[in-house]
């Protein structure tokens, strides 16, 4: 279940958040078919963009990856609650549901809890270093990729940069607490870091529990 909203187009290092999400999901899909599992795909923004029901096989997975790479979303915003509610309606058997998103969404507590009761929900939290660390570049105009709103910030102001970082970290702490309270496994990934070791360690921890 992959977030393809406009905020995923941001990236300050060698890849965008959306590129990272696509690559990790492709790796997970190939891993699943090697284990003989079925794999499906839901692409979402503030609406459901594309749905491919679960099947087995390499050809099927290649189709999923093609859709990940080529789908041009109609929406720009993010509605995680709608995506999870949709997944609950179409998945009738208990499944492992990977949610890859940067969590730039409104409230979705209720569908999150419902999904986690019905399925084994895994949260893949996609982040970028500059989302919490403003560079000192003087006057800088920032634009929200989803809403289109823009603002002018004086990034040379140390207090402003500190307040910006504090606000982002507070929000992330609230999200971490939410996932912890609901016992949802979370894989934190950053565009400026390799996902290989974090993903490998994450899967080893899950395997050791089952």
JSON list of C-alpha atoms in Angstrom, two decimals:
[
{"chain": "A", "resi": 1, "resn": "UNK", "atom": "CA", "xyz": [0.00, 0.00, 0.00]},
{"chain": "A", "resi": 2, "resn": "UNK", "atom": "CA", "xyz": [2.12, 2.83, -1.38]},
{"chain": "A", "resi": 3, "resn": "UNK", "atom": "CA", "xyz": [1.68, 6.59, -0.99]},
{"chain": "A", "resi": 4, "resn": "UNK", "atom": "CA", "xyz": [2.33, 8.25, -4.37]},
{"chain": "A", "resi": 5, "resn": "UNK", "atom": "CA", "xyz": [1.21, 11.76, -3.37]},
{"chain": "A", "resi": 6, "resn": "UNK", "atom": "CA", "xyz": [3.15, 14.88, -4.35]},
{"chain": "A", "resi": 7, "resn": "UNK", "atom": "CA", "xyz": [5.10, 15.10, -1.07]},
{"chain": "A", "resi": 8, "resn": "UNK", "atom": "CA", "xyz": [6.95, 11.98, -2.23]},
{"chain": "A", "resi": 9, "resn": "UNK", "atom": "CA", "xyz": [8.55, 14.01, -5.03]},
{"chain": "A", "resi": 10, "resn": "UNK", "atom": "CA", "xyz": [10.80, 15.69, -2.46]},
{"chain": "A", "resi": 11, "resn": "UNK", "atom": "CA", "xyz": [14.35, 14.48, -1.96]},
{"chain": "A", "resi": 12, "resn": "UNK", "atom": "CA", "xyz": [17.47, 16.33, -0.82]},
{"chain": "A", "resi": 13, "resn": "UNK", "atom": "CA", "xyz": [20.06, 13.62, -1.44]},
{"chain": "A", "resi": 14, "resn": "UNK", "atom": "CA", "xyz": [20.42, 11.18, -4.35]},
{"chain": "A", "resi": 15, "resn": "UNK", "atom": "CA", "xyz": [16.79, 10.09, -4.51]},
{"chain": "A", "resi": 16, "resn": "UNK", "atom": "CA", "xyz": [13.26, 11.25, -3.83]},
{"chain": "A", "resi": 17, "resn": "UNK", "atom": "CA", "xyz": [11.11, 9.78, -1.08]},
{"chain": "A", "resi": 18, "resn": "UNK", "atom": "CA", "xyz": [8.93, 8.13, -3.73]},
{"chain": "A", "resi": 19, "resn": "UNK", "atom": "CA", "xyz": [11.98, 6.51, -5.38]},
{"chain": "A", "resi": 20, "resn": "UNK", "atom": "CA", "xyz": [13.00, 5.01, -2.04]},
{"chain": "A", "resi": 21, "resn": "UNK", "atom": "CA", "xyz": [9.47, 3.70, -1.40]},
{"chain": "A", "resi": 22, "resn": "UNK", "atom": "CA", "xyz": [9.30, 2.10, -4.86]},
{"chain": "A", "resi": 23, "resn": "UNK", "atom": "CA", "xyz": [12.68, 0.41, -4.54]},
{"chain": "A", "resi": 24, "resn": "UNK", "atom": "CA", "xyz": [11.97, -1.03, -1.09]},
{"chain": "A", "resi": 25, "resn": "UNK", "atom": "CA", "xyz": [8.53, -2.26, -2.15]},
{"chain": "A", "resi": 26, "resn": "UNK", "atom": "CA", "xyz": [10.04, -3.93, -5.23]},
{"chain": "A", "resi": 27, "resn": "UNK", "atom": "CA", "xyz": [12.55, -5.76, -3.02]},
{"chain": "A", "resi": 28, "resn": "UNK", "atom": "CA", "xyz": [9.75, -6.86, -0.67]},
{"chain": "A", "resi": 29, "resn": "UNK", "atom": "CA", "xyz": [7.63, -8.09, -3.58]},
{"chain": "A", "resi": 30, "resn": "UNK", "atom": "CA", "xyz": [10.43, -10.25, -5.00]},
{"chain": "A", "resi": 31, "resn": "UNK", "atom": "CA", "xyz": [11.11, -11.60, -1.52]},
{"chain": "A", "resi": 32, "resn": "UNK", "atom": "CA", "xyz": [7.45, -12.55, -1.16]},
{"chain": "A", "resi": 33, "resn": "UNK", "atom": "CA", "xyz": [7.21, -14.51, -4.43]},
{"chain": "A", "resi": 34, "resn": "UNK", "atom": "CA", "xyz": [10.42, -16.38, -3.59]},
{"chain": "A", "resi": 35, "resn": "UNK", "atom": "CA", "xyz": [8.59, -17.49, -0.46]},
{"chain": "A", "resi": 36, "resn": "UNK", "atom": "CA", "xyz": [5.61, -18.60, -2.55]},
{"chain": "A", "resi": 37, "resn": "UNK", "atom": "CA", "xyz": [3.32, -15.79, -1.35]},
{"chain": "A", "resi": 38, "resn": "UNK", "atom": "CA", "xyz": [0.83, -13.73, -3.30]},
{"chain": "A", "resi": 39, "resn": "UNK", "atom": "CA", "xyz": [1.54, -10.02, -3.69]},
{"chain": "A", "resi": 40, "resn": "UNK", "atom": "CA", "xyz": [-0.85, -7.18, -4.47]},
{"chain": "A", "resi": 41, "resn": "UNK", "atom": "CA", "xyz": [-0.60, -3.41, -4.77]},
{"chain": "A", "resi": 42, "resn": "UNK", "atom": "CA", "xyz": [-2.61, -0.35, -3.78]},
{"chain": "A", "resi": 43, "resn": "UNK", "atom": "CA", "xyz": [-1.32, 3.03, -4.95]},
{"chain": "A", "resi": 44, "resn": "UNK", "atom": "CA", "xyz": [-2.97, 5.99, -3.24]},
{"chain": "A", "resi": 45, "resn": "UNK", "atom": "CA", "xyz": [-2.93, 9.75, -2.84]},
{"chain": "A", "resi": 46, "resn": "UNK", "atom": "CA", "xyz": [-6.03, 11.52, -1.56]},
{"chain": "A", "resi": 47, "resn": "UNK", "atom": "CA", "xyz": [-7.84, 8.85, -3.59]},
{"chain": "A", "resi": 48, "resn": "UNK", "atom": "CA", "xyz": [-7.22, 5.28, -4.68]},
{"chain": "A", "resi": 49, "resn": "UNK", "atom": "CA", "xyz": [-5.06, 5.55, -7.81]},
{"chain": "A", "resi": 50, "resn": "UNK", "atom": "CA", "xyz": [-4.42, 1.93, -8.79]},
{"chain": "A", "resi": 51, "resn": "UNK", "atom": "CA", "xyz": [-5.26, -1.52, -7.45]},
{"chain": "A", "resi": 52, "resn": "UNK", "atom": "CA", "xyz": [-3.74, -4.85, -8.46]},
{"chain": "A", "resi": 53, "resn": "UNK", "atom": "CA", "xyz": [-5.12, -7.83, -6.58]},
{"chain": "A", "resi": 54, "resn": "UNK", "atom": "CA", "xyz": [-2.69, -10.35, -5.02]},
{"chain": "A", "resi": 55, "resn": "UNK", "atom": "CA", "xyz": [-1.24, -13.08, -7.23]},
{"chain": "A", "resi": 56, "resn": "UNK", "atom": "CA", "xyz": [1.87, -15.22, -7.36]},
{"chain": "A", "resi": 57, "resn": "UNK", "atom": "CA", "xyz": [4.69, -15.26, -9.86]},
{"chain": "A", "resi": 58, "resn": "UNK", "atom": "CA", "xyz": [7.56, -13.26, -11.29]},
{"chain": "A", "resi": 59, "resn": "UNK", "atom": "CA", "xyz": [5.52, -11.92, -14.22]},
{"chain": "A", "resi": 60, "resn": "UNK", "atom": "CA", "xyz": [2.94, -10.55, -11.80]},
{"chain": "A", "resi": 61, "resn": "UNK", "atom": "CA", "xyz": [5.60, -8.86, -9.66]},
{"chain": "A", "resi": 62, "resn": "UNK", "atom": "CA", "xyz": [7.16, -7.28, -12.73]},
{"chain": "A", "resi": 63, "resn": "UNK", "atom": "CA", "xyz": [3.75, -5.83, -13.54]},
{"chain": "A", "resi": 64, "resn": "UNK", "atom": "CA", "xyz": [3.51, -4.39, -10.01]},
{"chain": "A", "resi": 65, "resn": "UNK", "atom": "CA", "xyz": [6.91, -2.76, -10.38]},
{"chain": "A", "resi": 66, "resn": "UNK", "atom": "CA", "xyz": [5.94, -1.34, -13.78]},
{"chain": "A", "resi": 67, "resn": "UNK", "atom": "CA", "xyz": [2.85, 0.24, -12.23]},
{"chain": "A", "resi": 68, "resn": "UNK", "atom": "CA", "xyz": [4.94, 1.65, -9.38]},
{"chain": "A", "resi": 69, "resn": "UNK", "atom": "CA", "xyz": [7.30, 3.26, -11.86]},
{"chain": "A", "resi": 70, "resn": "UNK", "atom": "CA", "xyz": [4.86, 4.51, -14.48]},
{"chain": "A", "resi": 71, "resn": "UNK", "atom": "CA", "xyz": [1.56, 5.39, -12.77]},
{"chain": "A", "resi": 72, "resn": "UNK", "atom": "CA", "xyz": [0.81, 9.11, -13.02]},
{"chain": "A", "resi": 73, "resn": "UNK", "atom": "CA", "xyz": [-1.35, 9.94, -9.99]},
{"chain": "A", "resi": 74, "resn": "UNK", "atom": "CA", "xyz": [-4.37, 12.20, -10.39]},
{"chain": "A", "resi": 75, "resn": "UNK", "atom": "CA", "xyz": [-4.39, 13.34, -6.78]},
{"chain": "A", "resi": 76, "resn": "UNK", "atom": "CA", "xyz": [-1.77, 15.41, -5.00]},
{"chain": "A", "resi": 77, "resn": "UNK", "atom": "CA", "xyz": [-2.77, 15.10, -1.33]},
{"chain": "A", "resi": 78, "resn": "UNK", "atom": "CA", "xyz": [-2.63, 12.15, 1.07]},
{"chain": "A", "resi": 79, "resn": "UNK", "atom": "CA", "xyz": [-5.47, 10.23, 2.70]},
{"chain": "A", "resi": 80, "resn": "UNK", "atom": "CA", "xyz": [-4.03, 7.26, 4.56]},
{"chain": "A", "resi": 81, "resn": "UNK", "atom": "CA", "xyz": [-7.34, 6.49, 6.28]},
{"chain": "A", "resi": 82, "resn": "UNK", "atom": "CA", "xyz": [-9.12, 6.02, 2.96]},
{"chain": "A", "resi": 83, "resn": "UNK", "atom": "CA", "xyz": [-6.34, 3.74, 1.67]},
{"chain": "A", "resi": 84, "resn": "UNK", "atom": "CA", "xyz": [-6.45, 1.54, 4.79]},
{"chain": "A", "resi": 85, "resn": "UNK", "atom": "CA", "xyz": [-10.25, 1.36, 4.75]},
{"chain": "A", "resi": 86, "resn": "UNK", "atom": "CA", "xyz": [-10.13, 0.31, 1.10]},
{"chain": "A", "resi": 87, "resn": "UNK", "atom": "CA", "xyz": [-7.56, -2.39, 1.85]},
{"chain": "A", "resi": 88, "resn": "UNK", "atom": "CA", "xyz": [-9.82, -3.70, 4.63]},
{"chain": "A", "resi": 89, "resn": "UNK", "atom": "CA", "xyz": [-12.72, -4.02, 2.18]},
{"chain": "A", "resi": 90, "resn": "UNK", "atom": "CA", "xyz": [-10.86, -5.91, -0.55]},
{"chain": "A", "resi": 91, "resn": "UNK", "atom": "CA", "xyz": [-8.60, -8.17, 1.55]},
{"chain": "A", "resi": 92, "resn": "UNK", "atom": "CA", "xyz": [-10.76, -10.91, 3.01]},
{"chain": "A", "resi": 93, "resn": "UNK", "atom": "CA", "xyz": [-7.94, -13.05, 4.39]},
{"chain": "A", "resi": 94, "resn": "UNK", "atom": "CA", "xyz": [-5.46, -11.96, 7.03]},
{"chain": "A", "resi": 95, "resn": "UNK", "atom": "CA", "xyz": [-2.45, -10.52, 5.22]},
{"chain": "A", "resi": 96, "resn": "UNK", "atom": "CA", "xyz": [0.80, -8.72, 5.87]},
{"chain": "A", "resi": 97, "resn": "UNK", "atom": "CA", "xyz": [0.05, -5.17, 4.80]},
{"chain": "A", "resi": 98, "resn": "UNK", "atom": "CA", "xyz": [3.05, -2.92, 4.18]},
{"chain": "A", "resi": 99, "resn": "UNK", "atom": "CA", "xyz": [2.16, 0.77, 4.33]},
{"chain": "A", "resi": 100, "resn": "UNK", "atom": "CA", "xyz": [4.88, 2.90, 2.67]},
{"chain": "A", "resi": 101, "resn": "UNK", "atom": "CA", "xyz": [4.30, 6.61, 3.30]},
{"chain": "A", "resi": 102, "resn": "UNK", "atom": "CA", "xyz": [5.77, 9.82, 4.74]},
{"chain": "A", "resi": 103, "resn": "UNK", "atom": "CA", "xyz": [2.60, 10.22, 6.85]},
{"chain": "A", "resi": 104, "resn": "UNK", "atom": "CA", "xyz": [1.73, 13.69, 5.55]},
{"chain": "A", "resi": 105, "resn": "UNK", "atom": "CA", "xyz": [-1.96, 13.00, 6.16]},
{"chain": "A", "resi": 106, "resn": "UNK", "atom": "CA", "xyz": [-4.88, 14.02, 8.28]},
{"chain": "A", "resi": 107, "resn": "UNK", "atom": "CA", "xyz": [-6.27, 11.89, 11.11]},
{"chain": "A", "resi": 108, "resn": "UNK", "atom": "CA", "xyz": [-6.44, 8.15, 10.40]},
{"chain": "A", "resi": 109, "resn": "UNK", "atom": "CA", "xyz": [-6.44, 6.60, 13.90]},
{"chain": "A", "resi": 110, "resn": "UNK", "atom": "CA", "xyz": [-9.66, 4.61, 13.48]},
{"chain": "A", "resi": 111, "resn": "UNK", "atom": "CA", "xyz": [-8.83, 2.89, 10.17]},
{"chain": "A", "resi": 112, "resn": "UNK", "atom": "CA", "xyz": [-5.28, 2.30, 11.43]},
{"chain": "A", "resi": 113, "resn": "UNK", "atom": "CA", "xyz": [-6.57, 0.40, 14.46]},
{"chain": "A", "resi": 114, "resn": "UNK", "atom": "CA", "xyz": [-9.10, -1.53, 12.39]},
{"chain": "A", "resi": 115, "resn": "UNK", "atom": "CA", "xyz": [-6.46, -2.53, 9.83]},
{"chain": "A", "resi": 116, "resn": "UNK", "atom": "CA", "xyz": [-4.03, -3.60, 12.52]},
{"chain": "A", "resi": 117, "resn": "UNK", "atom": "CA", "xyz": [-6.68, -5.83, 14.12]},
{"chain": "A", "resi": 118, "resn": "UNK", "atom": "CA", "xyz": [-7.59, -7.44, 10.81]},
{"chain": "A", "resi": 119, "resn": "UNK", "atom": "CA", "xyz": [-4.10, -7.74, 9.32]},
{"chain": "A", "resi": 120, "resn": "UNK", "atom": "CA", "xyz": [-0.43, -7.71, 10.24]},
{"chain": "A", "resi": 121, "resn": "UNK", "atom": "CA", "xyz": [0.23, -4.04, 9.51]},
{"chain": "A", "resi": 122, "resn": "UNK", "atom": "CA", "xyz": [3.82, -2.95, 8.89]},
{"chain": "A", "resi": 123, "resn": "UNK", "atom": "CA", "xyz": [4.65, 0.75, 8.74]},
{"chain": "A", "resi": 124, "resn": "UNK", "atom": "CA", "xyz": [7.42, 1.84, 6.35]},
{"chain": "A", "resi": 125, "resn": "UNK", "atom": "CA", "xyz": [8.07, 5.45, 7.32]},
{"chain": "A", "resi": 126, "resn": "UNK", "atom": "CA", "xyz": [9.80, 7.31, 4.47]},
{"chain": "A", "resi": 127, "resn": "UNK", "atom": "CA", "xyz": [11.67, 10.47, 5.53]},
{"chain": "A", "resi": 128, "resn": "UNK", "atom": "CA", "xyz": [14.18, 13.00, 4.26]},
{"chain": "A", "resi": 129, "resn": "UNK", "atom": "CA", "xyz": [16.93, 14.71, 6.26]},
{"chain": "A", "resi": 130, "resn": "UNK", "atom": "CA", "xyz": [15.93, 18.26, 5.24]},
{"chain": "A", "resi": 131, "resn": "UNK", "atom": "CA", "xyz": [12.36, 17.77, 6.43]},
{"chain": "A", "resi": 132, "resn": "UNK", "atom": "CA", "xyz": [13.61, 18.37, 9.97]},
{"chain": "A", "resi": 133, "resn": "UNK", "atom": "CA", "xyz": [16.89, 20.21, 9.32]},
{"chain": "A", "resi": 134, "resn": "UNK", "atom": "CA", "xyz": [16.53, 23.50, 7.47]},
{"chain": "A", "resi": 135, "resn": "UNK", "atom": "CA", "xyz": [19.80, 24.60, 5.85]},
{"chain": "A", "resi": 136, "resn": "UNK", "atom": "CA", "xyz": [21.16, 28.09, 6.44]},
{"chain": "A", "resi": 137, "resn": "UNK", "atom": "CA", "xyz": [20.42, 29.55, 2.98]},
{"chain": "A", "resi": 138, "resn": "UNK", "atom": "CA", "xyz": [19.06, 32.97, 3.92]},
{"chain": "A", "resi": 139, "resn": "UNK", "atom": "CA", "xyz": [15.62, 33.86, 2.55]},
{"chain": "A", "resi": 140, "resn": "UNK", "atom": "CA", "xyz": [14.04, 30.71, 1.20]},
{"chain": "A", "resi": 141, "resn": "UNK", "atom": "CA", "xyz": [10.60, 30.22, -0.34]},
{"chain": "A", "resi": 142, "resn": "UNK", "atom": "CA", "xyz": [9.08, 26.85, 0.53]},
{"chain": "A", "resi": 143, "resn": "UNK", "atom": "CA", "xyz": [6.10, 25.36, -1.25]},
{"chain": "A", "resi": 144, "resn": "UNK", "atom": "CA", "xyz": [3.84, 22.58, 0.00]},
{"chain": "A", "resi": 145, "resn": "UNK", "atom": "CA", "xyz": [3.77, 20.07, -2.84]},
{"chain": "A", "resi": 146, "resn": "UNK", "atom": "CA", "xyz": [0.32, 18.79, -1.85]},
{"chain": "A", "resi": 147, "resn": "UNK", "atom": "CA", "xyz": [-1.60, 21.97, -1.01]},
{"chain": "A", "resi": 148, "resn": "UNK", "atom": "CA", "xyz": [0.32, 24.38, -3.26]},
{"chain": "A", "resi": 149, "resn": "UNK", "atom": "CA", "xyz": [0.70, 26.87, -0.38]},
{"chain": "A", "resi": 150, "resn": "UNK", "atom": "CA", "xyz": [4.03, 28.68, -0.10]},
{"chain": "A", "resi": 151, "resn": "UNK", "atom": "CA", "xyz": [5.83, 30.73, 2.54]},
{"chain": "A", "resi": 152, "resn": "UNK", "atom": "CA", "xyz": [8.99, 32.80, 2.77]},
{"chain": "A", "resi": 153, "resn": "UNK", "atom": "CA", "xyz": [11.38, 31.86, 5.59]},
{"chain": "A", "resi": 154, "resn": "UNK", "atom": "CA", "xyz": [14.61, 33.44, 6.77]},
{"chain": "A", "resi": 155, "resn": "UNK", "atom": "CA", "xyz": [16.65, 30.28, 7.24]},
{"chain": "A", "resi": 156, "resn": "UNK", "atom": "CA", "xyz": [19.62, 32.27, 8.55]},
{"chain": "A", "resi": 157, "resn": "UNK", "atom": "CA", "xyz": [17.62, 32.69, 11.78]},
{"chain": "A", "resi": 158, "resn": "UNK", "atom": "CA", "xyz": [18.93, 30.06, 14.22]},
{"chain": "A", "resi": 159, "resn": "UNK", "atom": "CA", "xyz": [15.82, 30.25, 16.43]},
{"chain": "A", "resi": 160, "resn": "UNK", "atom": "CA", "xyz": [13.57, 29.66, 13.43]},
{"chain": "A", "resi": 161, "resn": "UNK", "atom": "CA", "xyz": [15.60, 26.62, 12.34]},
{"chain": "A", "resi": 162, "resn": "UNK", "atom": "CA", "xyz": [15.54, 25.24, 15.88]},
{"chain": "A", "resi": 163, "resn": "UNK", "atom": "CA", "xyz": [11.78, 25.79, 16.21]},
{"chain": "A", "resi": 164, "resn": "UNK", "atom": "CA", "xyz": [11.20, 24.17, 12.82]},
{"chain": "A", "resi": 165, "resn": "UNK", "atom": "CA", "xyz": [13.19, 21.08, 13.83]},
{"chain": "A", "resi": 166, "resn": "UNK", "atom": "CA", "xyz": [11.48, 20.88, 17.23]},
{"chain": "A", "resi": 167, "resn": "UNK", "atom": "CA", "xyz": [8.03, 20.97, 15.64]},
{"chain": "A", "resi": 168, "resn": "UNK", "atom": "CA", "xyz": [8.89, 18.21, 13.16]},
{"chain": "A", "resi": 169, "resn": "UNK", "atom": "CA", "xyz": [10.45, 16.05, 15.89]},
{"chain": "A", "resi": 170, "resn": "UNK", "atom": "CA", "xyz": [7.38, 16.51, 18.11]},
{"chain": "A", "resi": 171, "resn": "UNK", "atom": "CA", "xyz": [5.16, 15.29, 15.28]},
{"chain": "A", "resi": 172, "resn": "UNK", "atom": "CA", "xyz": [7.39, 12.30, 14.63]},
{"chain": "A", "resi": 173, "resn": "UNK", "atom": "CA", "xyz": [7.40, 11.46, 18.34]},
{"chain": "A", "resi": 174, "resn": "UNK", "atom": "CA", "xyz": [3.58, 11.46, 18.34]},
{"chain": "A", "resi": 175, "resn": "UNK", "atom": "CA", "xyz": [3.60, 9.12, 15.33]},
{"chain": "A", "resi": 176, "resn": "UNK", "atom": "CA", "xyz": [6.12, 6.79, 16.99]},
{"chain": "A", "resi": 177, "resn": "UNK", "atom": "CA", "xyz": [3.96, 6.71, 20.11]},
{"chain": "A", "resi": 178, "resn": "UNK", "atom": "CA", "xyz": [0.88, 5.92, 18.02]},
{"chain": "A", "resi": 179, "resn": "UNK", "atom": "CA", "xyz": [2.55, 2.96, 16.32]},
{"chain": "A", "resi": 180, "resn": "UNK", "atom": "CA", "xyz": [4.01, 1.71, 19.59]},
{"chain": "A", "resi": 181, "resn": "UNK", "atom": "CA", "xyz": [0.67, 1.87, 21.39]},
{"chain": "A", "resi": 182, "resn": "UNK", "atom": "CA", "xyz": [-0.96, -0.10, 18.59]},
{"chain": "A", "resi": 183, "resn": "UNK", "atom": "CA", "xyz": [1.97, -2.55, 18.43]},
{"chain": "A", "resi": 184, "resn": "UNK", "atom": "CA", "xyz": [2.66, -1.78, 14.79]},
{"chain": "A", "resi": 185, "resn": "UNK", "atom": "CA", "xyz": [6.12, -2.68, 13.51]},
{"chain": "A", "resi": 186, "resn": "UNK", "atom": "CA", "xyz": [7.85, 0.34, 11.98]},
{"chain": "A", "resi": 187, "resn": "UNK", "atom": "CA", "xyz": [10.76, 0.49, 9.55]},
{"chain": "A", "resi": 188, "resn": "UNK", "atom": "CA", "xyz": [12.22, 4.01, 9.44]},
{"chain": "A", "resi": 189, "resn": "UNK", "atom": "CA", "xyz": [13.99, 4.85, 6.17]},
{"chain": "A", "resi": 190, "resn": "UNK", "atom": "CA", "xyz": [15.74, 8.02, 5.04]},
{"chain": "A", "resi": 191, "resn": "UNK", "atom": "CA", "xyz": [16.59, 9.14, 1.51]},
{"chain": "A", "resi": 192, "resn": "UNK", "atom": "CA", "xyz": [20.15, 10.03, 2.55]},
{"chain": "A", "resi": 193, "resn": "UNK", "atom": "CA", "xyz": [20.89, 6.53, 3.90]},
{"chain": "A", "resi": 194, "resn": "UNK", "atom": "CA", "xyz": [21.05, 3.04, 2.41]},
{"chain": "A", "resi": 195, "resn": "UNK", "atom": "CA", "xyz": [17.94, 0.98, 3.17]},
{"chain": "A", "resi": 196, "resn": "UNK", "atom": "CA", "xyz": [19.75, -2.37, 2.91]},
{"chain": "A", "resi": 197, "resn": "UNK", "atom": "CA", "xyz": [20.98, -2.76, 6.49]},
{"chain": "A", "resi": 198, "resn": "UNK", "atom": "CA", "xyz": [17.87, -1.29, 8.20]},
{"chain": "A", "resi": 199, "resn": "UNK", "atom": "CA", "xyz": [15.60, -3.52, 6.08]},
{"chain": "A", "resi": 200, "resn": "UNK", "atom": "CA", "xyz": [17.72, -6.62, 6.71]},
{"chain": "A", "resi": 201, "resn": "UNK", "atom": "CA", "xyz": [17.80, -6.03, 10.47]},
{"chain": "A", "resi": 202, "resn": "UNK", "atom": "CA", "xyz": [14.07, -5.30, 10.53]},
{"chain": "A", "resi": 203, "resn": "UNK", "atom": "CA", "xyz": [13.21, -8.56, 8.75]},
{"chain": "A", "resi": 204, "resn": "UNK", "atom": "CA", "xyz": [15.55, -10.56, 10.99]},
{"chain": "A", "resi": 205, "resn": "UNK", "atom": "CA", "xyz": [13.78, -9.19, 14.07]},
{"chain": "A", "resi": 206, "resn": "UNK", "atom": "CA", "xyz": [10.39, -10.14, 12.67]},
{"chain": "A", "resi": 207, "resn": "UNK", "atom": "CA", "xyz": [11.57, -13.63, 11.71]},
{"chain": "A", "resi": 208, "resn": "UNK", "atom": "CA", "xyz": [12.97, -14.21, 15.21]},
{"chain": "A", "resi": 209, "resn": "UNK", "atom": "CA", "xyz": [9.52, -13.49, 16.70]},
{"chain": "A", "resi": 210, "resn": "UNK", "atom": "CA", "xyz": [7.62, -15.98, 14.56]}
]
